[in-house]
Amino acid sequence: MSFDVAGTRRQFPILSAIIDGKPVHYLDNGASAQTPDAVLDAVRIYETTGRANVLRGVHRLAERATESYEKAREEVASFLGVPPTEIVFTGGCTAAINLVAYSYGSLLKAGDRILLSELEHHSNIVPWQLLRARSGVEIDMIPVTVDGRIDLAALPRLLTPRTKLVSLAHVSNVTGALVDVRAVVAAAKSVGAKVMLDGAQRAPHGPVDLPALGIDFYVFAGHKAYGPNGIGVLWAKAEHLDAMPPFMGGGSMIGRVTFAETTWAPPPRRFEAGTPPIGPAIGLGAACKWMAALDWSAAHAHEMALVQRLMDGLQKIDDTRLFGPASLQNRYPVVSFMLDGVHPHDVAQTLDSFGVAVRAGHHCAQPLMDRFDLDGTTRVSMAPYNDNTDIDALLTGVQHAARTLR
Amino acid sequence: MSDQLYQERIVELAKAKTGAGKLAAPTKSARRDNPLCGDRVTIDVRLDGHGRIAEIAHQVRGCLLCQASASALASVAVGRDLAGIATLRHDAERAIGRKEGEAGEPFSAFAPVAAHKSRQECVLLPFEALKEALS
């Protein structure tokens, strides 16, 4: 069955807006996706009929707020196929990785090793470097193949008995490549290492069956998954959360506080110190529910048809080079390219004049740019609500940049 | 608004590549990166006995605005010292709307950047690198 892109677009108010006299061709979903009515409504209902702090109040608004907040946790858990008690709300995806690096990282010893890849987002590199500075763990790096995939052939030589954690992008934010999770987990388990996936670019493309993946930690961002800003998710197996000390101290995360000693609340509250981002969490719950209701086999086929149209169109423009996998297999709808002789920022600025929003630059993946000696790329990242007119407007803009800026 | 950003004068300044390259024996060099966008400018200068620029060259790995700015700067930098370069920077800042007043040449070419706040640092990066080289 074909995907109802028009019906999907109608659910996103911004897509029918005219901004500075131009339509919105939004192809920067990898940075932040747009938000459907279902999410906007959920947040508005909380703010107008149930706004209060969670957990402690006894009045009816507090009870409503707590119920909505915990219901959101259930929606997120259901989206990932895990128990709600294993879902920790954080301030974002970066915050979630930092939580693991700080808390789980505190259980590691000097000389233990963390294995990352060359294509990681800075948010999956820098927290581990901070841990290295604190505790003396070592960081190893899996190289990337010429088509922008993590080179799993290098795994056997990089995994050692001291490797405690392998932390990788589930989908690359630059090349769209999907990592072979089964191969990673099998190899990591052979040395007793845990596996974390950064799902920031995967979660916006449909439910993730975490139990089937066999991993230990998963993180993603709300605002890239059609939810509000300021909310992210950490999932970890209960046994890991139970063993992990708090990341931040404050209200809500305690059992009992005295000046002599404080005990911790059980997870997930142990990791949610202070007033959490309640409205954003409720919005993310609605986003997960919205995503769960979508026909993703049709949506994914639609997204990949857009990728094909885009790649075909770019290849017809002289001196345009694609960066990333050449095929549509095991990838998600992120496409990076370079237009020789025109800097990616100038391509993106020109596209803006056609009403086309894309991202240009290093995409917070400077080691990957260095590996290929790139100034940056222009990145097109798609969502189910994108259509052929978005791709065609982009191709027109790239042709214009090629004609006028060289 | 973006339609007018890449006006002919800016594109021409960038294409002119005035001063592009390296000096064989620079008195001083400095490199500045913009961590937000990854633009990178390296500037070499040869100074005379009075701290004035006798020769200048730049290498830009960056966008068209950064290239145009480095090119414009190199076209008027010779004979100036640190204070003289600060005067030129004021011109550039006037052009992009960060300072009141009319911008002198050649920096008036950057007037379209006034409407694009996120791109203004691209114009100023070569000045940052040159200031560091002269300091």
XYZ file of C-alpha atoms in Angstrom:
541
model
C 0.000 0.000 0.000
C 1.321 3.436 -0.845
C 2.068 5.901 1.897
C -0.381 8.774 2.471
C 2.138 11.608 2.397
C -0.487 14.325 1.882
C -2.435 13.131 4.911
C 0.755 13.003 6.953
C 1.758 16.519 5.879
C -1.597 17.903 6.979
C -0.809 16.866 10.542
C 2.224 19.176 10.641
C 1.045 22.810 10.704
C 4.427 24.317 9.791
C 4.570 22.428 6.490
C 1.729 24.478 5.025
C 3.137 27.800 6.289
C 4.519 30.449 3.938
C 7.631 31.963 5.501
C 9.063 35.169 4.015
C 6.958 34.443 0.948
C 8.355 30.946 0.471
C 6.944 27.470 1.086
C 8.647 25.270 3.658
C 10.754 22.499 2.122
C 12.062 21.101 5.377
C 14.945 18.684 4.799
C 16.856 19.264 8.042
C 15.080 16.589 10.034
C 18.355 15.093 11.232
C 18.946 18.294 13.201
C 15.386 18.714 14.442
C 12.168 17.278 13.058
C 8.844 19.097 12.894
C 6.016 18.459 15.310
C 2.533 17.109 14.538
C -0.761 18.311 15.984
C -0.900 15.224 18.204
C 2.214 16.406 20.053
C 1.233 20.079 20.150
C -2.195 19.113 21.500
C -0.770 16.850 24.207
C 1.538 19.598 25.463
C -1.240 22.167 25.337
C -3.620 19.908 27.249
C -0.994 19.448 29.963
C -0.233 23.167 30.124
C -3.885 24.212 30.186
C -5.610 21.446 32.141
C -2.995 19.622 34.175
C 0.059 21.809 34.736
C 1.716 21.117 38.071
C 4.837 19.460 39.415
C 4.997 15.681 39.449
C 5.323 13.038 42.170
C 4.891 15.043 45.368
C 1.665 17.010 45.170
C -1.643 15.669 46.449
C -3.901 18.124 44.663
C -5.700 17.071 41.522
C -3.523 18.999 39.095
C -0.422 17.341 40.557
C -2.087 13.961 40.236
C -3.000 14.672 36.621
C 0.526 15.835 35.854
C 2.068 12.750 37.449
C -0.321 10.453 35.631
C 0.426 12.110 32.261
C 4.168 12.034 32.898
C 4.165 8.332 33.766
C 1.834 7.593 30.861
C 4.417 9.237 28.603
C 7.067 6.914 30.034
C 4.818 3.973 29.135
C 4.416 5.253 25.559
C 8.177 5.581 25.154
C 8.717 2.138 26.687
C 6.163 0.609 24.347
C 7.877 2.295 21.372
C 11.114 0.563 22.376
C 9.540 -2.724 23.514
C 10.866 -2.475 27.084
C 9.431 -2.046 30.619
C 8.691 1.578 31.680
C 10.891 1.132 34.760
C 13.876 0.980 32.399
C 13.093 4.347 30.763
C 14.900 7.404 32.145
C 13.839 10.846 30.936
C 16.777 13.177 30.415
C 17.255 16.679 29.092
C 18.234 15.332 25.668
C 20.238 12.685 23.857
C 23.542 14.313 24.808
C 22.442 14.401 28.437
C 21.582 10.695 28.238
C 25.034 9.764 26.910
C 26.681 11.933 29.544
C 24.597 10.178 32.185
C 25.898 6.792 31.071
C 29.479 8.050 30.713
C 29.398 9.559 34.185
C 27.401 6.966 36.079
C 28.134 3.671 34.342
C 31.569 5.074 33.598
C 32.226 5.447 37.327
C 32.053 1.652 37.589
C 34.955 1.282 35.139
C 38.622 1.216 36.107
C 41.798 2.742 34.715
C 42.898 0.638 31.768
C 39.380 -0.478 30.863
C 38.586 0.295 27.237
C 35.664 1.965 25.451
C 35.223 1.281 21.742
C 33.715 4.015 19.545
C 33.734 4.603 15.793
C 35.214 7.252 13.548
C 31.778 8.450 12.415
C 30.365 9.218 15.844
C 28.674 12.488 16.653
C 30.732 14.554 19.096
C 28.154 13.732 21.762
C 29.312 10.104 21.604
C 32.998 11.045 21.750
C 33.484 13.910 24.173
C 31.686 12.412 27.209
C 34.053 9.433 26.951
C 37.067 11.725 26.707
C 35.877 13.440 29.887
C 35.600 10.004 31.503
C 39.101 9.169 30.262
C 40.424 12.327 31.939
C 38.639 11.432 35.193
C 39.360 7.749 35.471
C 42.036 6.670 33.018
C 39.898 4.505 30.736
C 41.241 4.099 27.206
C 39.324 4.905 24.014
C 39.636 2.849 20.827
C 38.170 3.786 17.467
C 36.676 1.619 14.722
C 37.560 3.100 11.316
C 35.042 3.898 8.621
C 34.905 2.425 5.111
C 35.071 4.638 2.020
C 31.290 4.472 1.683
C 30.773 5.884 5.159
C 29.999 2.743 7.117
C 31.550 1.549 10.356
C 34.171 -1.029 9.300
C 33.132 -4.038 11.332
C 35.947 -6.095 9.821
C 38.185 -4.184 12.245
C 36.219 -5.335 15.294
C 38.176 -8.527 16.091
C 41.491 -6.698 16.402
C 39.997 -3.795 18.391
C 38.006 -5.783 20.940
C 40.045 -6.897 23.939
C 39.200 -8.486 27.287
C 39.562 -4.964 28.728
C 36.877 -3.572 26.384
C 33.907 -2.871 28.638
C 31.624 -0.908 26.343
C 31.064 -0.496 22.612
C 29.122 2.700 21.907
C 28.055 3.411 18.319
C 25.594 5.410 16.261
C 22.658 3.184 15.347
C 22.373 5.281 12.170
C 25.039 7.781 11.086
C 23.920 11.413 11.203
C 26.182 12.140 8.207
C 25.863 9.141 5.899
C 22.597 7.517 6.985
C 24.361 4.148 7.288
C 22.689 1.631 9.602
C 25.143 -0.300 11.731
C 24.938 -4.099 11.716
C 23.808 -4.422 15.318
C 23.766 -8.214 15.306
C 27.429 -8.375 14.286
C 28.417 -5.737 16.846
C 26.579 -7.477 19.683
C 27.972 -10.904 18.807
C 31.532 -9.571 18.697
C 31.149 -7.467 21.862
C 29.671 -10.364 23.796
C 32.611 -12.555 22.863
C 34.782 -10.370 25.119
C 32.075 -9.543 27.661
C 31.641 -5.921 26.521
C 28.330 -4.070 26.806
C 26.787 -2.301 23.814
C 25.231 1.142 23.673
C 23.554 2.573 20.580
C 22.970 6.247 19.906
C 19.533 6.119 18.333
C 19.175 9.841 17.616
C 18.906 9.253 13.851
C 17.092 5.920 14.026
C 14.248 6.548 16.473
C 12.518 9.113 14.166
C 11.952 6.328 11.640
C 9.739 3.998 13.625
C 9.576 1.732 16.669
C 12.770 -0.017 17.751
C 12.617 -3.581 19.074
C 15.301 -3.270 21.742
C 14.958 -6.773 23.232
C 15.579 -8.239 19.758
C 18.752 -6.182 19.380
C 20.312 -7.652 22.511
C 22.029 -4.420 23.520
C 22.518 -2.824 26.936
C 21.931 0.927 26.528
C 19.948 3.027 24.043
C 19.540 6.790 23.816
C 17.568 9.141 21.605
C 16.407 12.758 21.413
C 12.808 13.962 21.597
C 13.121 16.889 19.207
C 14.479 14.733 16.381
C 11.577 12.303 16.858
C 8.733 14.819 16.323
C 8.639 15.673 20.030
C 9.479 18.847 21.938
C 12.889 20.212 22.745
C 14.558 19.602 26.082
C 13.679 15.937 26.421
C 15.693 12.817 25.719
C 15.573 9.166 26.643
C 17.985 6.717 28.183
C 17.030 3.089 28.172
C 19.241 0.635 30.024
C 18.720 -2.921 31.159
C 17.402 -2.970 34.729
C 20.520 -4.724 36.004
C 22.678 -1.825 34.758
C 20.404 0.897 36.119
C 20.312 -0.895 39.486
C 24.107 -0.921 39.642
C 24.591 2.685 38.524
C 25.092 5.519 41.034
C 23.210 8.807 40.555
C 24.436 11.287 37.967
C 22.920 14.393 39.560
C 21.664 14.884 43.088
C 18.537 16.719 44.175
C 14.859 16.219 44.819
C 12.968 13.168 43.584
C 16.029 10.932 43.256
C 16.415 10.132 46.937
C 15.174 7.492 49.346
C 15.911 9.298 52.598
C 18.129 12.303 53.256
C 19.967 13.079 56.470
C 23.139 15.097 56.854
C 24.916 11.884 57.778
C 23.750 9.810 54.838
C 21.406 9.793 51.868
C 19.921 6.775 50.165
C 18.878 6.688 46.534
C 15.517 6.086 44.957
C 15.275 3.060 42.691
C 15.604 3.629 38.938
C 14.353 5.405 36.931
C 13.752 8.150 39.539
C 17.357 7.804 40.770
C 18.397 9.451 37.518
C 15.726 12.151 37.346
C 16.890 14.654 39.971
C 14.832 17.795 40.348
C 11.697 18.713 38.461
C 11.876 16.875 35.140
C 10.886 18.425 31.792
C 7.261 17.407 32.295
C 5.579 19.035 29.296
C 8.316 17.913 26.906
C 8.098 14.349 28.269
C 4.347 14.340 27.705
C 4.925 15.662 24.205
C 7.470 12.937 23.523
C 5.022 10.312 24.769
C 2.519 11.650 22.228
C 5.212 11.596 19.517
C 6.005 7.943 20.251
C 2.299 7.118 20.119
C 2.015 9.013 16.823
C 5.003 7.160 15.383
C 3.701 3.801 16.597
C 0.454 4.378 14.682
C 2.222 5.012 11.360
C 2.597 2.270 8.738
C 6.401 2.238 8.755
C 6.895 -0.311 6.018
C 5.078 2.084 3.663
C 6.678 5.171 5.262
C 10.177 3.730 4.980
C 9.613 2.751 1.343
C 8.419 6.317 0.707
C 11.462 7.799 2.457
C 13.848 5.607 0.488
C 12.112 6.484 -2.792
C 12.885 10.126 -1.939
C 16.511 9.156 -1.284
C 16.670 7.500 -4.712
C 15.112 10.532 -6.422
C 17.579 12.799 -4.632
C 20.645 10.683 -5.427
C 19.603 10.326 -9.084
C 19.048 14.090 -9.350
C 22.329 15.036 -7.672
C 24.298 12.693 -9.888
C 23.006 14.559 -12.930
C 24.517 17.829 -11.672
C 28.143 18.263 -12.766
C 30.810 18.049 -10.068
C 28.444 16.810 -7.392
C 29.789 13.990 -5.237
C 27.758 11.834 -2.886
C 29.304 10.907 0.441
C 27.989 7.731 2.027
C 26.570 4.395 0.933
C 25.787 4.172 -2.769
C 22.901 1.772 -2.197
C 19.616 2.039 -0.326
C 20.282 -1.126 1.654
C 20.784 -0.816 5.417
C 20.469 2.918 5.422
C 18.055 5.583 6.531
C 17.055 8.768 4.705
C 20.129 10.903 5.302
C 22.198 11.918 2.258
C 25.398 13.972 2.332
C 26.944 15.503 -0.760
C 29.572 17.965 -1.909
C 29.379 20.370 -4.842
C 32.967 20.853 -5.972
C 34.094 24.469 -5.802
C 31.212 25.622 -3.602
C 31.423 25.489 0.176
C 28.586 23.532 1.841
C 27.456 26.632 3.760
C 27.043 28.510 0.512
C 25.052 25.613 -0.950
C 22.814 25.615 2.129
C 22.400 29.408 2.057
C 21.432 29.288 -1.606
C 18.944 26.498 -0.879
C 17.396 28.686 1.823
C 16.585 31.243 -0.842
C 14.519 28.508 -2.514
C 12.727 27.775 0.776
C 14.761 24.596 1.269
C 16.165 23.904 4.736
C 19.208 21.634 4.967
C 22.246 21.387 7.226
C 25.789 22.108 6.099
C 29.143 21.791 7.793
C 30.840 19.128 9.869
C 27.603 17.846 11.460
C 29.359 17.523 14.848
C 31.456 14.741 13.311
C 34.838 16.404 12.857
C 36.871 13.154 13.071
C 34.847 11.817 10.125
C 35.432 15.028 8.144
C 39.161 14.831 8.948
C 39.300 11.207 7.821
C 38.071 12.197 4.360
C 39.716 15.664 4.376
C 36.371 17.371 3.908
C 35.502 20.982 4.785
C 32.035 19.648 5.425
C 29.078 18.310 3.525
C 25.601 19.471 2.658
C 23.227 17.084 4.377
C 19.679 16.296 3.360
C 17.750 14.448 6.054
C 14.220 13.319 5.363
C 11.078 12.409 7.280
C 7.867 10.669 6.184
C 6.204 14.040 5.550
C 8.679 15.018 2.837
C 7.557 14.672 -0.752
C 8.854 14.961 -4.312
C 8.339 18.735 -4.369
C 10.866 19.061 -1.514
C 13.465 17.050 -3.423
C 12.821 18.869 -6.693
C 13.101 22.296 -5.033
C 16.414 21.209 -3.544
C 17.754 20.003 -6.892
C 16.770 23.323 -8.501
C 18.630 25.176 -5.745
C 21.779 23.063 -6.106
C 21.777 23.697 -9.859
C 21.472 27.427 -9.150
C 24.407 27.319 -6.701
C 26.490 25.407 -9.260
C 25.751 28.052 -11.897
C 26.236 31.201 -9.813
C 28.826 30.537 -7.118
C 31.726 29.142 -9.125
C 16.473 37.837 1.972
C 18.972 35.136 1.152
C 18.348 35.769 -2.525
C 20.456 38.886 -2.333
C 23.260 37.560 -0.125
C 25.567 36.369 -2.869
C 25.701 39.634 -4.774
C 28.135 40.017 -7.587
C 30.631 42.093 -5.599
C 30.993 39.445 -2.892
C 31.351 36.650 -5.446
C 33.930 38.716 -7.345
C 35.962 39.412 -4.201
C 36.020 35.687 -3.427
C 36.959 34.750 -6.964
C 39.738 37.378 -7.051
C 41.543 35.428 -4.294
C 43.721 38.460 -3.561
C 46.551 37.339 -1.287
C 45.578 33.676 -1.402
C 48.452 31.347 -0.571
C 51.420 31.220 1.800
C 54.439 33.454 2.388
C 57.852 31.856 1.974
C 59.250 33.532 5.095
C 56.468 35.008 7.255
C 57.365 37.116 10.288
C 54.222 35.831 11.972
C 51.372 33.444 11.272
C 48.108 32.652 12.988
C 45.229 30.289 12.403
C 41.690 30.781 13.622
C 38.863 28.249 13.432
C 35.176 28.864 13.789
C 34.111 25.880 15.894
C 30.469 26.323 14.925
C 30.860 25.935 11.186
C 34.390 24.579 10.813
C 35.692 27.524 8.751
C 39.453 27.833 9.083
C 41.692 30.768 8.194
C 45.491 30.850 8.304
C 47.190 34.191 7.768
C 50.914 34.819 7.162
C 52.379 38.309 7.447
C 55.796 39.785 6.815
C 56.301 42.949 8.854
C 58.557 45.897 8.217
C 60.723 47.369 10.978
C 57.798 49.427 12.319
C 55.295 46.652 12.872
C 53.512 47.409 9.608
C 52.417 44.728 7.165
C 54.807 44.483 4.226
C 53.298 41.340 2.767
C 50.245 39.215 3.576
C 48.882 35.851 2.460
C 45.938 33.770 3.566
C 44.679 30.235 3.275
C 40.937 29.858 3.738
C 39.094 26.610 4.168
C 35.711 28.122 4.461
C 32.709 29.556 2.761
C 32.468 32.165 0.057
C 31.918 34.977 2.588
C 35.078 34.027 4.467
C 37.041 33.824 1.215
C 35.695 37.194 0.042
C 36.529 38.819 3.365
C 40.101 37.465 3.384
C 40.521 38.642 -0.190
C 39.177 42.131 0.622
C 41.354 42.371 3.708
C 44.505 41.358 1.844
C 43.791 43.980 -0.807
C 44.091 46.852 1.708
C 46.227 45.477 4.556
C 49.728 46.304 3.303
C 51.249 49.281 5.119
C 48.946 48.957 8.130
C 49.790 48.007 11.708
C 47.526 46.493 14.386
C 45.654 49.793 14.885
C 45.255 50.234 11.141
C 43.728 46.756 10.824
C 41.343 47.581 13.688
C 40.132 50.524 11.605
C 39.437 48.198 8.685
C 37.569 45.850 10.963
C 35.315 48.719 12.015
C 34.512 49.195 8.340
C 33.599 45.533 8.000
C 31.483 45.718 11.160
C 29.663 48.769 9.819
C 28.975 46.916 6.578
C 27.403 43.941 8.356
C 25.384 46.157 10.674
C 27.294 45.570 13.889
C 28.391 49.192 14.126
C 26.696 52.459 13.224
C 27.902 54.397 10.241
C 28.846 53.966 6.631
C 31.355 51.294 5.670
C 34.391 52.217 3.586
C 35.661 50.284 0.598
C 36.038 47.472 -0.129
C 34.025 46.279 2.854
C 30.771 47.959 1.862
C 30.381 44.919 -0.422
C 29.396 42.928 2.666
C 26.235 44.948 3.347
C 23.944 42.021 2.373
C 25.394 40.025 5.294
C 23.724 42.440 7.739
C 20.500 40.485 7.277
C 22.176 37.136 7.990
C 23.347 37.112 11.577
C 24.457 33.472 11.451
C 26.927 34.301 8.655
C 28.546 37.423 10.119
C 31.303 35.521 11.889
C 32.339 34.193 8.455
C 33.217 37.766 7.454
C 35.068 38.527 10.691
C 37.145 35.337 10.931
C 40.025 36.614 8.722
C 40.224 39.734 10.927
C 40.487 37.517 13.997
C 43.331 35.546 12.461
C 45.169 38.692 11.350
C 44.759 40.320 14.758
C 46.259 37.246 16.368
C 49.156 37.254 13.917
C 49.875 40.901 14.699
C 49.468 40.634 18.479
